[in-house]
Short mmCIF file of C-alpha atoms in Angstrom, two decimals:
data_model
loop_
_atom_site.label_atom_id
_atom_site.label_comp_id
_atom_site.label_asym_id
_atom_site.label_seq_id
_atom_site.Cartn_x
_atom_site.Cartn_y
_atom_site.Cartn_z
CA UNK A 5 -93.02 -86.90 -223.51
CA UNK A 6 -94.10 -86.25 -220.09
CA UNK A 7 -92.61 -86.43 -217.29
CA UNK A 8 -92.71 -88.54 -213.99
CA UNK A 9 -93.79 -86.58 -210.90
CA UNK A 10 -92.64 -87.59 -208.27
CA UNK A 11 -93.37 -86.43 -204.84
CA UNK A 12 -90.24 -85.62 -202.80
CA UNK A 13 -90.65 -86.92 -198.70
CA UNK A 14 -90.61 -84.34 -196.61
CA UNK A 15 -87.57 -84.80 -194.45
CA UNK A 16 -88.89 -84.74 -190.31
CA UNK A 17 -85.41 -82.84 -189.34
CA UNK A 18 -86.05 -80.05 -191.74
CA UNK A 19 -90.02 -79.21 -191.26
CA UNK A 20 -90.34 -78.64 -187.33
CA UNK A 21 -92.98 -76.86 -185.77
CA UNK A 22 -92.76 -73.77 -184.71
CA UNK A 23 -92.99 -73.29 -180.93
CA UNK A 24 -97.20 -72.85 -179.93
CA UNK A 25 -98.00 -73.98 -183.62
CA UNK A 26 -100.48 -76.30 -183.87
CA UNK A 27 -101.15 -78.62 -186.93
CA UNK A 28 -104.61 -78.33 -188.30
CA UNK A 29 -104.01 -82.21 -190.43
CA UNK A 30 -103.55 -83.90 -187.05
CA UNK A 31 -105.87 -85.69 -185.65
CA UNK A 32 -104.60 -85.32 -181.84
CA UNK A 33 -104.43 -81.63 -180.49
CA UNK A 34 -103.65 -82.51 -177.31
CA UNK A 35 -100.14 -83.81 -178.50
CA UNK A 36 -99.66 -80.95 -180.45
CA UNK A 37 -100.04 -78.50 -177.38
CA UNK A 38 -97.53 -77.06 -174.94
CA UNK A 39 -97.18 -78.98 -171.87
CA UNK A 40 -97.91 -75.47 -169.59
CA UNK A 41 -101.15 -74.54 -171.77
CA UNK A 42 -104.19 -76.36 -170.75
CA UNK A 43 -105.82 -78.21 -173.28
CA UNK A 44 -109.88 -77.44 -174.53
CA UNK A 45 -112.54 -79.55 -172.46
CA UNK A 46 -115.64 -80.87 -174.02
CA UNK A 47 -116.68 -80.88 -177.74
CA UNK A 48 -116.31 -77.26 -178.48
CA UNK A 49 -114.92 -77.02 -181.52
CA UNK A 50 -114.46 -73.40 -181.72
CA UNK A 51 -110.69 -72.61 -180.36
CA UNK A 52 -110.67 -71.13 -176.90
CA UNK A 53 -107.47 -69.15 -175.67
CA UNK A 54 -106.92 -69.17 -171.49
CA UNK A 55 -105.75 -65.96 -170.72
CA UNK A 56 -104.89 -67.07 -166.74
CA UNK A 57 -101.19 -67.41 -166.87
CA UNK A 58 -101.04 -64.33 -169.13
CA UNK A 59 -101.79 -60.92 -167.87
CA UNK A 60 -100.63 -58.89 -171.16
CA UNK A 61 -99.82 -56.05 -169.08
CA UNK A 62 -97.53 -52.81 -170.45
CA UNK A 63 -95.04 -52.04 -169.03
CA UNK A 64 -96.14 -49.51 -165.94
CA UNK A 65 -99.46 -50.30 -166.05
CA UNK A 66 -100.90 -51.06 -162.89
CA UNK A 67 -103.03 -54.82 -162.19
CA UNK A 68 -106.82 -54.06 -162.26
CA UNK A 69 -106.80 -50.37 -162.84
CA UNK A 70 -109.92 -48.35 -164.25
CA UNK A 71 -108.59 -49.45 -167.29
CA UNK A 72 -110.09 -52.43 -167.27
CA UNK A 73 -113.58 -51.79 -166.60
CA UNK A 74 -115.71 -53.00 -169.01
CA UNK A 75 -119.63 -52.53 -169.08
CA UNK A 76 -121.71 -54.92 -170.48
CA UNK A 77 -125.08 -54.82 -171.76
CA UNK A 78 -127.61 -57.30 -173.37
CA UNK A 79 -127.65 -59.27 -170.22
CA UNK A 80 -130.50 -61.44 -170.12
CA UNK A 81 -132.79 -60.51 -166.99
CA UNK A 82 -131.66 -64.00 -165.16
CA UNK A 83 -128.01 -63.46 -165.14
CA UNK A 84 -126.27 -63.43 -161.90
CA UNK A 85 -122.48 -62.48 -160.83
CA UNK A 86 -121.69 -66.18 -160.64
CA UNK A 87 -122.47 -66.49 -164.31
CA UNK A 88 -121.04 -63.37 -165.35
CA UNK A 89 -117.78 -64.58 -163.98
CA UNK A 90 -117.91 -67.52 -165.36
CA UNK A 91 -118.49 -65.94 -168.87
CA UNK A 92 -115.25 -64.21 -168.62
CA UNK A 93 -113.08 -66.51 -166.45
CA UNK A 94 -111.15 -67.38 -169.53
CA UNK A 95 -109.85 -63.81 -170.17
CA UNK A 96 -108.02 -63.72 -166.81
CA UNK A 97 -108.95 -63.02 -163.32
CA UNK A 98 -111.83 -60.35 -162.16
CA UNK A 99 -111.60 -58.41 -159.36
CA UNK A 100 -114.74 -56.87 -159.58
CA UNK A 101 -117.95 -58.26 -161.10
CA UNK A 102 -121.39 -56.51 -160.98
CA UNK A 103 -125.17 -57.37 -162.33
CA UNK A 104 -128.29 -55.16 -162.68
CA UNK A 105 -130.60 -58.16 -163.38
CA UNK A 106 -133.14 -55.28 -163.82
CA UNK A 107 -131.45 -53.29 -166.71
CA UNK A 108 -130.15 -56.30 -168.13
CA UNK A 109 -126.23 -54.80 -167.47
CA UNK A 110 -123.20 -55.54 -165.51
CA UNK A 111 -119.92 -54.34 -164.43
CA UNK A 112 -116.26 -56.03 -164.99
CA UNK A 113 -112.72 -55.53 -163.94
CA UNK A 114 -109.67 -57.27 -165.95
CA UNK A 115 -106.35 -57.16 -164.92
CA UNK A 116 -105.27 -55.21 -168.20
CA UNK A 117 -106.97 -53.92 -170.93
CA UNK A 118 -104.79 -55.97 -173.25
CA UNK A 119 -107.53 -58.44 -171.65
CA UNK A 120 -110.47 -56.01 -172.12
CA UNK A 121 -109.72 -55.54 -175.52
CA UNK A 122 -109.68 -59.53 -176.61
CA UNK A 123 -112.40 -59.79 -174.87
CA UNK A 124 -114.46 -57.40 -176.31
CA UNK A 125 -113.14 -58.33 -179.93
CA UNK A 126 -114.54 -61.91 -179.41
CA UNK A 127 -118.05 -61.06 -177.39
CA UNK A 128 -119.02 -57.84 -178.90
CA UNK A 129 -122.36 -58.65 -181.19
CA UNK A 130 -122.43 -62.15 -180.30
CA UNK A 131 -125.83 -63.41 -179.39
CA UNK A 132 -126.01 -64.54 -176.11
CA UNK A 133 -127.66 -67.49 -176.55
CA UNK A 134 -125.17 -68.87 -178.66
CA UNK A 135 -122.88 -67.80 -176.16
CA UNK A 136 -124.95 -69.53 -173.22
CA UNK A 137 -124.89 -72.65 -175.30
CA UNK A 138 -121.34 -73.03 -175.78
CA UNK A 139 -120.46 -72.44 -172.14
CA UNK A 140 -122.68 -74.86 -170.86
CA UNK A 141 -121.99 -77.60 -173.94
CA UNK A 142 -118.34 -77.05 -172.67
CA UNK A 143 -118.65 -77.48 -169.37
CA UNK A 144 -122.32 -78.52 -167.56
CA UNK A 145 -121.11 -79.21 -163.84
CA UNK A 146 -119.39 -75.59 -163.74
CA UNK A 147 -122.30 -73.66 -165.78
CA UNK A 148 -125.02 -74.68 -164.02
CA UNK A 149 -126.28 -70.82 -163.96
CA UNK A 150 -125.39 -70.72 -167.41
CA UNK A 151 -128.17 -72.55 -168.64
CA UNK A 152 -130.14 -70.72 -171.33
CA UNK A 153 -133.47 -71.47 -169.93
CA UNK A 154 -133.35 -69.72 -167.26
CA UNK A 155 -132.83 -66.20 -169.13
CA UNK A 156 -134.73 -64.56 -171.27
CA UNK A 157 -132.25 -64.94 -174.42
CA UNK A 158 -134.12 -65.50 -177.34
CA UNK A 159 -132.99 -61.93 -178.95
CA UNK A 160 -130.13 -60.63 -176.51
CA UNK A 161 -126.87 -59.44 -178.31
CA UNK A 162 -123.98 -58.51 -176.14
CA UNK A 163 -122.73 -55.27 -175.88
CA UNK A 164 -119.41 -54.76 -174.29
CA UNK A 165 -117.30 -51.25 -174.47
CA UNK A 166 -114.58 -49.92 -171.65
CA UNK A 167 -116.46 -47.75 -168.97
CA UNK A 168 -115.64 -44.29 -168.96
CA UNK A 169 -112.33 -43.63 -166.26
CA UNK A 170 -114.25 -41.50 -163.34
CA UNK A 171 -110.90 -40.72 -161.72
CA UNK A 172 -108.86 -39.06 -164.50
CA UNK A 173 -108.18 -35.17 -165.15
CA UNK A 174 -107.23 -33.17 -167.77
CA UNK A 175 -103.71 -31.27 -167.18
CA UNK A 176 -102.74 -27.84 -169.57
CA UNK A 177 -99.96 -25.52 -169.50
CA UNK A 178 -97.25 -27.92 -169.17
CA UNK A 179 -93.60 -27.12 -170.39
CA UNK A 180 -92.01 -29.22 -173.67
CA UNK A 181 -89.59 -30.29 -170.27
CA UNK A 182 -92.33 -32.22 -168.55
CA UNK A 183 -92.38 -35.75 -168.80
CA UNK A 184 -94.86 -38.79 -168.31
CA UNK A 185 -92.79 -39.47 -165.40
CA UNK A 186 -92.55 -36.15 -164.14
CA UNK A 187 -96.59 -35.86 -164.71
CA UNK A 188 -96.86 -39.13 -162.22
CA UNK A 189 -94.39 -37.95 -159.81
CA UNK A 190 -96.06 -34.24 -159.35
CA UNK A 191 -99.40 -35.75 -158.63
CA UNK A 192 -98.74 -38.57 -156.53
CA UNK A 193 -98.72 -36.72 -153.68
CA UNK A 194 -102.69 -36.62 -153.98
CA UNK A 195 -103.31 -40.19 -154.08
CA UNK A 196 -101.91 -43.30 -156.10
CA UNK A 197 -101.71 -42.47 -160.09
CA UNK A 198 -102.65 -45.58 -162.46
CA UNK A 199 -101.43 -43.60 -165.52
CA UNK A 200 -100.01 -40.24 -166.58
CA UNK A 201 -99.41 -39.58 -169.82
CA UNK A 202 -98.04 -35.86 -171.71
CA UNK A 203 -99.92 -35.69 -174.77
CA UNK A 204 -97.51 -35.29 -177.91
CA UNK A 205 -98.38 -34.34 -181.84
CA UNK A 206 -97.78 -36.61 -184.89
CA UNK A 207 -94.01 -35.68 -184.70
CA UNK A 208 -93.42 -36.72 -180.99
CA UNK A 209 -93.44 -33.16 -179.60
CA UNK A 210 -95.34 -32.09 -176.61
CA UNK A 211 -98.88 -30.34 -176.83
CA UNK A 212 -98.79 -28.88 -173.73
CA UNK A 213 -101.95 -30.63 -172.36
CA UNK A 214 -101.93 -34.49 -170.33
CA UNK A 215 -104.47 -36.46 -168.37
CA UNK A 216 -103.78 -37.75 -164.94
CA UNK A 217 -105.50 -41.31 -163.75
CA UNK A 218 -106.30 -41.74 -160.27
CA UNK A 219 -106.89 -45.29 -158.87
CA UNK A 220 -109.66 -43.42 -156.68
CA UNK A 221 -112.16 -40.94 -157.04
CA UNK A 222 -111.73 -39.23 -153.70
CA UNK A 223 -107.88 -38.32 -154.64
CA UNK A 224 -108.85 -36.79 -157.85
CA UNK A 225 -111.21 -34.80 -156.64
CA UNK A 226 -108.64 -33.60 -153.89
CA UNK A 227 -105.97 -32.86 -156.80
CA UNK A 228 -108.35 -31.23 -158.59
CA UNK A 229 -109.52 -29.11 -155.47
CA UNK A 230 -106.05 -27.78 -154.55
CA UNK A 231 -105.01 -26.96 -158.03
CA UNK A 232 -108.03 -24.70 -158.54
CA UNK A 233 -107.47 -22.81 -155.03
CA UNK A 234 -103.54 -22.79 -155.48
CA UNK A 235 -100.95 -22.39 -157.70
CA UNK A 236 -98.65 -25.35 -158.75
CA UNK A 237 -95.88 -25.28 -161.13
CA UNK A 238 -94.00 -28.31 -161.74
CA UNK A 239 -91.17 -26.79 -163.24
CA UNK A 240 -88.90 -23.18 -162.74
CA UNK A 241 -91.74 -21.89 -165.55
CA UNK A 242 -93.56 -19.47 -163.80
CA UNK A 243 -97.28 -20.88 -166.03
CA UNK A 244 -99.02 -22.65 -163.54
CA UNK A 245 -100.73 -25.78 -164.75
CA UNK A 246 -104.30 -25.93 -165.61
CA UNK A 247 -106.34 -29.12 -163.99
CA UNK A 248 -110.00 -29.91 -165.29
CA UNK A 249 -112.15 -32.71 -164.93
CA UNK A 250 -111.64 -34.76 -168.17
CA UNK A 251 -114.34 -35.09 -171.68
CA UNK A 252 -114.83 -38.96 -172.37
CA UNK A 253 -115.36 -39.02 -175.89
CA UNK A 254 -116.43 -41.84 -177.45
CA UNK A 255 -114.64 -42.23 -181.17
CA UNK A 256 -114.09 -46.05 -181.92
CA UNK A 257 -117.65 -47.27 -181.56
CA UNK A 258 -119.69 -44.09 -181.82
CA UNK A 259 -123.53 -44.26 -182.57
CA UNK A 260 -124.57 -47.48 -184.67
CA UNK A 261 -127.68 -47.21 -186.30
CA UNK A 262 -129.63 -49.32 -183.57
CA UNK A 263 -128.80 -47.04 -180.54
CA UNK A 264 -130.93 -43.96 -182.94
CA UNK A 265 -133.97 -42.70 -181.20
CA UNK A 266 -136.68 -43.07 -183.72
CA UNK A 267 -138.74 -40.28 -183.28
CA UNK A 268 -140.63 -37.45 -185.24
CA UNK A 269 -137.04 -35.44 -185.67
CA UNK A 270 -135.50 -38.61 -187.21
CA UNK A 271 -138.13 -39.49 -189.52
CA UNK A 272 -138.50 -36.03 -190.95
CA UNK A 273 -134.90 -36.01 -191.21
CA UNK A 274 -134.04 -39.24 -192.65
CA UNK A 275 -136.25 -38.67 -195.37
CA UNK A 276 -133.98 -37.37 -197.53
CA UNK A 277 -130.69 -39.39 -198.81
CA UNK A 278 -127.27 -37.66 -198.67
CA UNK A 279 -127.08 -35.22 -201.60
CA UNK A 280 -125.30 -32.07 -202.71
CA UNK A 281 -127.58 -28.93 -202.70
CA UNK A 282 -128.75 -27.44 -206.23
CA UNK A 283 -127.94 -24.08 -206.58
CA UNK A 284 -131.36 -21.52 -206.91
CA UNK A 285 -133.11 -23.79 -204.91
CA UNK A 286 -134.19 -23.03 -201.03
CA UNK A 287 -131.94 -25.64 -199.09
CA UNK A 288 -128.92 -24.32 -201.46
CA UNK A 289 -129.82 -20.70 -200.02
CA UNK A 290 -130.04 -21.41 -196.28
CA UNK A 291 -127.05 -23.92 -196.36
CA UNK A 292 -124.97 -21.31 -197.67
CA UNK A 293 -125.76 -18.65 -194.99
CA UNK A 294 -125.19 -21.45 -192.61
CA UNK A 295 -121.52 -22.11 -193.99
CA UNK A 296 -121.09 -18.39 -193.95
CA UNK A 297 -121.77 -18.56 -190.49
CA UNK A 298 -119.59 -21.10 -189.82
CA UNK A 299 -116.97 -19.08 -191.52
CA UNK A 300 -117.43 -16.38 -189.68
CA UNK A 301 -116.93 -18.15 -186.45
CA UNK A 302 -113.64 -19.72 -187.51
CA UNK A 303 -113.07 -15.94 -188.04
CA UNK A 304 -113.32 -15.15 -185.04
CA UNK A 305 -111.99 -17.83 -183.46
CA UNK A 306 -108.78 -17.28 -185.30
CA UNK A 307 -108.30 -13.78 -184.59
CA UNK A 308 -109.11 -14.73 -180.37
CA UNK A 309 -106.50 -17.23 -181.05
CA UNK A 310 -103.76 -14.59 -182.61
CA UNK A 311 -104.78 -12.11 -179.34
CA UNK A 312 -104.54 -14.33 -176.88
CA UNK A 313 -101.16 -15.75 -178.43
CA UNK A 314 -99.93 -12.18 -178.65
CA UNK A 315 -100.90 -11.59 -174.94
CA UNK A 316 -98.83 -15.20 -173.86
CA UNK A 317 -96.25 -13.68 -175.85
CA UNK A 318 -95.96 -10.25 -174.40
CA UNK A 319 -96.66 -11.79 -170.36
CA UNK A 320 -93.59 -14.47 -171.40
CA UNK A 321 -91.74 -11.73 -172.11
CA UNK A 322 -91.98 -9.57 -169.12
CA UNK A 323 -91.98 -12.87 -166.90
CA UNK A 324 -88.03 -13.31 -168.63
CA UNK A 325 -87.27 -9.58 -167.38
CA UNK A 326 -88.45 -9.59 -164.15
CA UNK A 327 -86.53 -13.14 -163.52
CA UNK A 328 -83.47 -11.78 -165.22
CA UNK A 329 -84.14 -8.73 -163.27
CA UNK A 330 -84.18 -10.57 -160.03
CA UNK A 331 -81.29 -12.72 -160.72
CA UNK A 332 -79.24 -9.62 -160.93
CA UNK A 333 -80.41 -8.03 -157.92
CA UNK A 334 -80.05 -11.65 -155.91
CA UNK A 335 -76.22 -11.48 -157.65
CA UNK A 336 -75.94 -7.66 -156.36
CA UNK A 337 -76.66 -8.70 -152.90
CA UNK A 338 -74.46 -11.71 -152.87
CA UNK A 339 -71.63 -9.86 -153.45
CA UNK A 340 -72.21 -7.06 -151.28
CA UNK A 341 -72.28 -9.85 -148.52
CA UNK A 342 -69.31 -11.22 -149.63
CA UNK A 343 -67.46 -7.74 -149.28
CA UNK A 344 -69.13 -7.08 -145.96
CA UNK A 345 -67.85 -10.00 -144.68
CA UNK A 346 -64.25 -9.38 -146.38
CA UNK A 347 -64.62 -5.77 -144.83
CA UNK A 348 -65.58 -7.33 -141.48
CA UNK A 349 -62.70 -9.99 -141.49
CA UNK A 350 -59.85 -6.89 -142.47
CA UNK A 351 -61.57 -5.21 -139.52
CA UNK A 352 -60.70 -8.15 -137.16
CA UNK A 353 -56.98 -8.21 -138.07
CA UNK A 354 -56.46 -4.73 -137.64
CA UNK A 355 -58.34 -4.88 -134.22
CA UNK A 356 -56.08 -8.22 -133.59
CA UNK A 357 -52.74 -6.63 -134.61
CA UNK A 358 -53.61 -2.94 -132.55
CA UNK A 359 -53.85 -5.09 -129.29
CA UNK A 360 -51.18 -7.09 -130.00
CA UNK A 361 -48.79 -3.67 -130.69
CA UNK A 362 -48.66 -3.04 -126.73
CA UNK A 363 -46.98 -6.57 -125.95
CA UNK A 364 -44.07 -5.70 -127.97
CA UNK A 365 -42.79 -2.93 -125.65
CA UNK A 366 -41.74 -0.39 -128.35
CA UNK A 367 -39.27 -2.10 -130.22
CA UNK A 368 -39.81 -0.22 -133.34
CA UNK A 369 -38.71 3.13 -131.50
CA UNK A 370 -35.75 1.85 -130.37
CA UNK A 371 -34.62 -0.13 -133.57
CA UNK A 372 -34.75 3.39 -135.61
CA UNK A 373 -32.96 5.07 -133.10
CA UNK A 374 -30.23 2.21 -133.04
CA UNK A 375 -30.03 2.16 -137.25
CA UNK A 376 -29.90 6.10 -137.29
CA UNK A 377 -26.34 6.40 -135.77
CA UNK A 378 -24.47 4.01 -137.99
CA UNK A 379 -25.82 5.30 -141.08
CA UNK A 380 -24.45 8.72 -139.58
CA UNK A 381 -21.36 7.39 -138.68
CA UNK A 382 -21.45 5.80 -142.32
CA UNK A 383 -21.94 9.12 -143.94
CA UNK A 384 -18.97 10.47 -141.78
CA UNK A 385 -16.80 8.50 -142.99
CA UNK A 386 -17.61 9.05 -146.71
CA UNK A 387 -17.02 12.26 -146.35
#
């Protein structure tokens, strides 16, 4: 025997929506959004997030650093800094938008790179004609340089990755005592920092080593100027800090297939699939003698390492005795002060009571001469 089903209502007290949640049965979104968050214009049906009110900043970080530079490439060779502002005015404000209409590139400054990187995560690989089409679908009286006839679009992609920081340096030889705040403070005397940060292992402990982010050019090469002609310490250790222009290293997008140079090298190369060598045969031969050599070098390496460790070790060492060493002898000297001015001060009173002796007018003779009789007379009597 089966059953009924029957379909329970769904009470409206117990299912409320969540605060930002939007229903995707409803047939109204504007209803369903906050009344602060400005609703989609036009037909676009794609959802589009404006990131105005929002500047997803962490905390510390400064509005508009380097950060938030982000180059972009795939341009087509029509595109002007009008339009390139308008293709990112929904990510927050710019404060610095630049075109090479030649190259087919341009330059852009975010607020944060909170911004950067949602950006990037929703333009990156997009063609920019479908881009182009969207825009001006959304909104034709604004995007009237957005109109994809005027650019040459047909096969345009957009790239977009964070431009390399041409203000930051490389710090070594700090102390496990310095700090991130520490880092800022010792260098701000060069210029304003955007960012210093003490580089620490998988277990939260210091490496040693930091990078310093200047909010100019000029000041970092002024920091980096006086630390190679002097020597700073930031702490009582007596290792003076290290200060090198900084490596940009490139290790989330790296080198895609398209950006390959196809020339002679690559073809002769490429000819081959990934494989492991056959022993006896020639490539087997010569790619062992190369990891040999490779070995070697690690070798060597190592054993550098141990020396130079040994030789940090030994100058640590004497560095401890000779600031022991002078501890003691700043101690030594204290307290011979202290009993040269003790010595000094006993000096003074004896001076003080030798000219007061004359103002008593010998009454120490006559007070002994006084005594003397009655003990006499005293001892008389005994008798």
């Amino acid at each position: 025997m089966e059953m009924p089903v029957e379909v329970a209502e769904e009470n409206p007290q117990e299912v409320e929506a969540e605060p930002g949640h939007v229903d995707s049965g409803s047939t109204s979104s504007e209803s369903t959004l906050p009344a602060d968050c400005p609703a989609d214009e036009g037909p676009e049906t794609r959802p589009s997030l404006v990131l105005e009110r929002f500047p997803f900043r962490a905390p510390g970080e400064h509005p508009f650093s380097r950060r938030g530079r982000i180059l972009v490439s795939g341009l087509g060779t029509g595109v002007t800094e009008e339009s390139l502002r308008f293709l990112f005015k929904k990510y927050g404000r710019l404060s610095e938008a630049f075109v090479n209409a030649q190259r087919g590139c341009g330059l852009i400054r975010l607020e944060s790179r909170a911004l950067g990187e949602i950006a990037r995560a929703e333009l990156d690989g997009r063609p920019l004609k479908s881009i182009i089409s969207t825009y001006s679908s959304s909104s034709d009286s604004e995007s009237g340089s957005m109109d994809g006839t005027d650019y040459d679009n047909e096969s345009k992609t957009l790239q977009l990755r964070f431009a390399p920081h041409g203000a930051a340096l490389a710090v070594a030889n700090l102390s496990p005592c310095v700090s991130n705040e520490l880092l800022e403070q010792a260098f701000m005397c060069f210029g304003p920092v955007e960012r210093a940060v003490v580089i620490a292992d998988s277990q939260g402990r210091s490496t040693g080593r930091g990078r310093i982010e200047f909010a100019s050019t000029a000041d970092a090469r002024e920091a980096l100027r006086f630390c190679h002609q002097g020597v700073y310490l930031l702490t009582a250790c007596l290792r003076p800090i290290i200060v090198e222009p900084i490596q940009h290293y490139d290790d989330e997008d790296g080198i895609p297939e398209s950006r390959i140079t196809r020339s002679i090298q690559f073809y002769r190369e490429r000819g081959k699939a990934p494989r492991f060598a056959e022993p006896g045969t020639l490539e087997f031969e010569y790619a062992t003698r190369w990891k040999a050599l490779d070995a070697m070098e690690a070798h060597h390496k190592q054993e550098l390492l141990q020396r130079l460790q040994e030789a940090r070790g030994r100058l640590e060492a004497e560095m401890e005795a000779a600031y022991h060493e002078r501890q003691t002898a700043l101690h030594h000297l204290e307290v011979s002060q202290s009993q040269e001015v003790r010595e000094s001060g006993v000096m003074v009173q004896q001076e003080a009571r030798q000219q007061a002796q004359p103002e008593l007018g010998g009454w120490p003779d006559q007070t002994a001469t006084s005594v003397e009789p009655c003990h006499t007379a005293s001892n008389r009597r005994a008798q």
